[in-house]
Amino acid sequence: MYELTARQVNISDSFWSPRLTVNAEQAIFHQWKQLEVTHCIDNFRITAGEKDGFREGFFFADSDAYKWLDAASRIHALHADPELAFLMDSFVSLLARAQMPDGYIFTYNQIHFPNQRWVNLQVEHELYCHGHLIEAGVSHYEATGRRDLLDLCIKAANLLVHDFLDASNDKTCGHEEIEIALIRLYRVTGKEDYLELARQFVERRGRTPLYGIHWWFQRNNFIKRNAYVNQLRQDYLAKNPEHKSFHLPGDNYTRKPPFSKLRQRINTLYGFYAQQHAPIRRQITPVGHSVRFGYLETAIAMLCREKPDDSLLLAMEQAWERMVTRRMYITGGLGAAPEIEGFGKDFDLDPEYAYAETCASLASLFWNWEMALLTKKAQYSELFEWQLYNATNVGMGQNGATYLYNNPLAVHAGVTRKEWFACPCCPSNLSRTFADLGKYIYSFDENNLWIHQFISSETTVDMGVPVKIEIDSELPWNGKVSIHIKPEAQNEFKIHIRIPSWNSSNQSQTEMTAFGYDPRKANYETISRVWSPGGETLEFNLDASIKLCHSHPKVKGYIGKVAVTRGPLVYCLESVDNPNVDIFTVRLAPSSLRDEFVPDLLGGCVVVHGKTIDDKPLKFIPYFLWANRGASQMTVWVNISS
Ligand SMILES: [Zn+2]
C-alpha cells in the first residue's frame, strides 16, 4: 500500500482548513517566540560559543526546538512563507555551528559535561533528542529538497551507527523516538545501517538482565549530574547576578491517586514505565508512559512495513485490542495514571485523574496510521479519526497560541490553556501533525484505493492511469459526504471507504469496551467496478445523530452516568455555558436532547441542548472546544435520570 505526502493532497475543508491556517500563521510563530523567550534556542548559541549565559530548560529541551523545525518544515512545504523560511534557515545554520565535528549534538552535555556522552541513556533522553533532530532533517529535506540539514543529520546518524550498531542490550534510549527517526532517514537515504540500528534498538528492549538495578544506577547517576548542574548554576548566578533564569507560570494541576510515588517507583523498577519489562514480542499489553509506548509501537509497525514479521504484528494487534477495550478514555485519551504519565490497570479510568497527554494521542495517531497501511483493516483509521477530533484536537486552543498538555475528562479547577509549559513537548508535536493531515486521508496500490478520512480535499493518484479523487464532506457537524472519482482513462479498480463505527449501521452492542466506543465496529465498504473517465460521484449519508455512551460495569465511578457523542465528536458540559447548575451533580433527562448549529460560538459549532430532570437548560459543546473562554469547570460524564 502506498501513502501520499501532505503536499500531494489539497485540503479545502470548512472545519480543518481554518484550523490549518491558524497552525501555519499563528501557532508556529507563537512557538518560536516561546522557544526564544525560554532560552531554548540560546542553549544552541551558548554551545556554538556565540553567547554567554547559562543553559535553561530540561536536559531534553533540544528536542522541542527540533520538533519546531520539523513542524516549520512541514508547514513550509504547504505554505511557503519568507518569514518562516528565514527563521528555519538561521536555526539550521546555528545547528551546524553547534554540532561537534564528529556529528554529536546535545547541548546539555556539550555545555555542562563536555567530556561525557551516552552515559545516561535511560533517563536523559540523549538519543531521543538526536531522533527529533533527524526527523526534522528528513522533513526539511522533503519540504525544501535542500541537503544542508539532512547532511548534518546524516553525520549525527553515522555517529550513532558507529557507537551503537551491534552494541549491548542496555544500549537503548529510555524514551523511544530515535527508532522512528532512523527508519525515516533510511527511507530517504536508502542506507541499510539506519534501518538495522532502528531494528536493534527495538529488539534490545526488555533484554537487559536485572533492568531495575541498571535503572537504579542510571537514576542515581542522573541525580548526581543534576546536582552538579545546579551547583554550576549557583556559581554562575553568584558571578552574574544580572542573569535571571526564565520562570514559566505553573503548569496545570494534575489530580493524582493515593500512593502515586510508590506506584511510580514500582512501575519504573520493573521496567514497565519505559517498555523495558519484556522483549517486544511478549509486550501484548499497553503499559508505562503512554507517549513512549505509542512511539515504540509506531516504530515496530514501521519495521513490519519494511519487512513483514507475523510475531511482531500479532503482539501489536493484541496490545491495540487491550488498549481500545480496557485502557482508553471515551475521548480516545491514553494514560490514566498521572504519576507515570501512562497507562493504569484494566478499567482503571478515573475521569479526573486522566492524564491523557496530547502527545500520547499523537503517538497513537502515528501508530494507527502505520497499522492501517500494514493490515488494511478499517479499525485503525477509525481510531485515528476519533482521537484526531477529540483527544488530539483539544490540545490546541482556537487562537493557536494556547495549549493543553494533560487532558482530564472532569475538571473542578486548576486546568486552563497555557501559552507554554516547562516541558513544551505537545505544541510543536501538534503543529507538525496538523501540517501533515493531508497524508492521512488516502492510500492506494495498483488495484485499490482507500478512503480513510472524510476531509474535504482533492488529490491525484497513479493507478496505472492518473485518477483524480475529490472528497466533499460536511463532517464533523453533518454526515453528508460525496466522493468524486475521475480516472484519466477507463480503469478497473476497487475503492474501500471506511464506514465509521459511529454510523447507525454499525451500532451492534459490544460488551467489552470500557465506554461503548468500539473502533472494531468500523468496516470498509468496497466498490469494485470499471470507472469511466467521465467521472462518478458516490454519495454517503452517515448518521451523525446524538448518541449516549454508557460505561462498562467494571469501570469504577461511572454508574448512572452517560457521555454525549455526535458523529465523531465527544461532548462536554462546561460551566461557562451552564452558569445556573452544578455540572457535576445535575441529572440529564435524555429525551430532551436536540442539536443546533451555532455559527457565532467558538468559530461555529453544533451545540447539543438538553434539560435537567427539573427542566433547567443544559448546553453541551464539543470536548475539543472546552477551555477557550477562560478558567472554568468541565465534565464529559453527566448523571442521568434513571
Ligand atoms: Zn507532550
Coordinates of N, CA, C and O and ligand atoms in Angstrom, one line a residue, residues 291 357-359 405 425-426 429, ligand 1:
V291 N 3.2 8.0 25.9 CA 3.9 8.6 24.7 C 5.0 7.6 24.2 O 5.1 7.3 23.0
E357 N -2.2 12.7 27.9 CA -1.3 13.8 27.4 C -1.6 13.9 25.9 O -1.8 12.9 25.2
T358 N -1.6 15.2 25.4 CA -1.8 15.4 24.0 C -0.8 14.6 23.1 O -1.2 14.0 22.1
C359 N 0.4 14.5 23.5 CA 1.4 13.8 22.8 C 1.1 12.3 22.7 O 1.5 11.6 21.7
Y405 N -1.8 20.3 27.9 CA -0.8 19.2 28.0 C -1.5 17.9 28.5 O -1.6 17.0 27.7
C425 N 6.5 19.7 25.2 CA 6.6 18.7 24.1 C 5.4 18.7 23.2 O 5.5 18.4 22.0
C426 N 4.2 19.1 23.7 CA 2.9 18.9 22.9 C 2.8 20.0 21.8 O 2.3 19.6 20.7
N429 N 4.5 19.2 18.5 CA 4.1 17.9 18.1 C 2.7 18.0 17.4 O 2.5 17.4 16.4
Ligands
ZN1 ZN 3.5 16.2 25.1

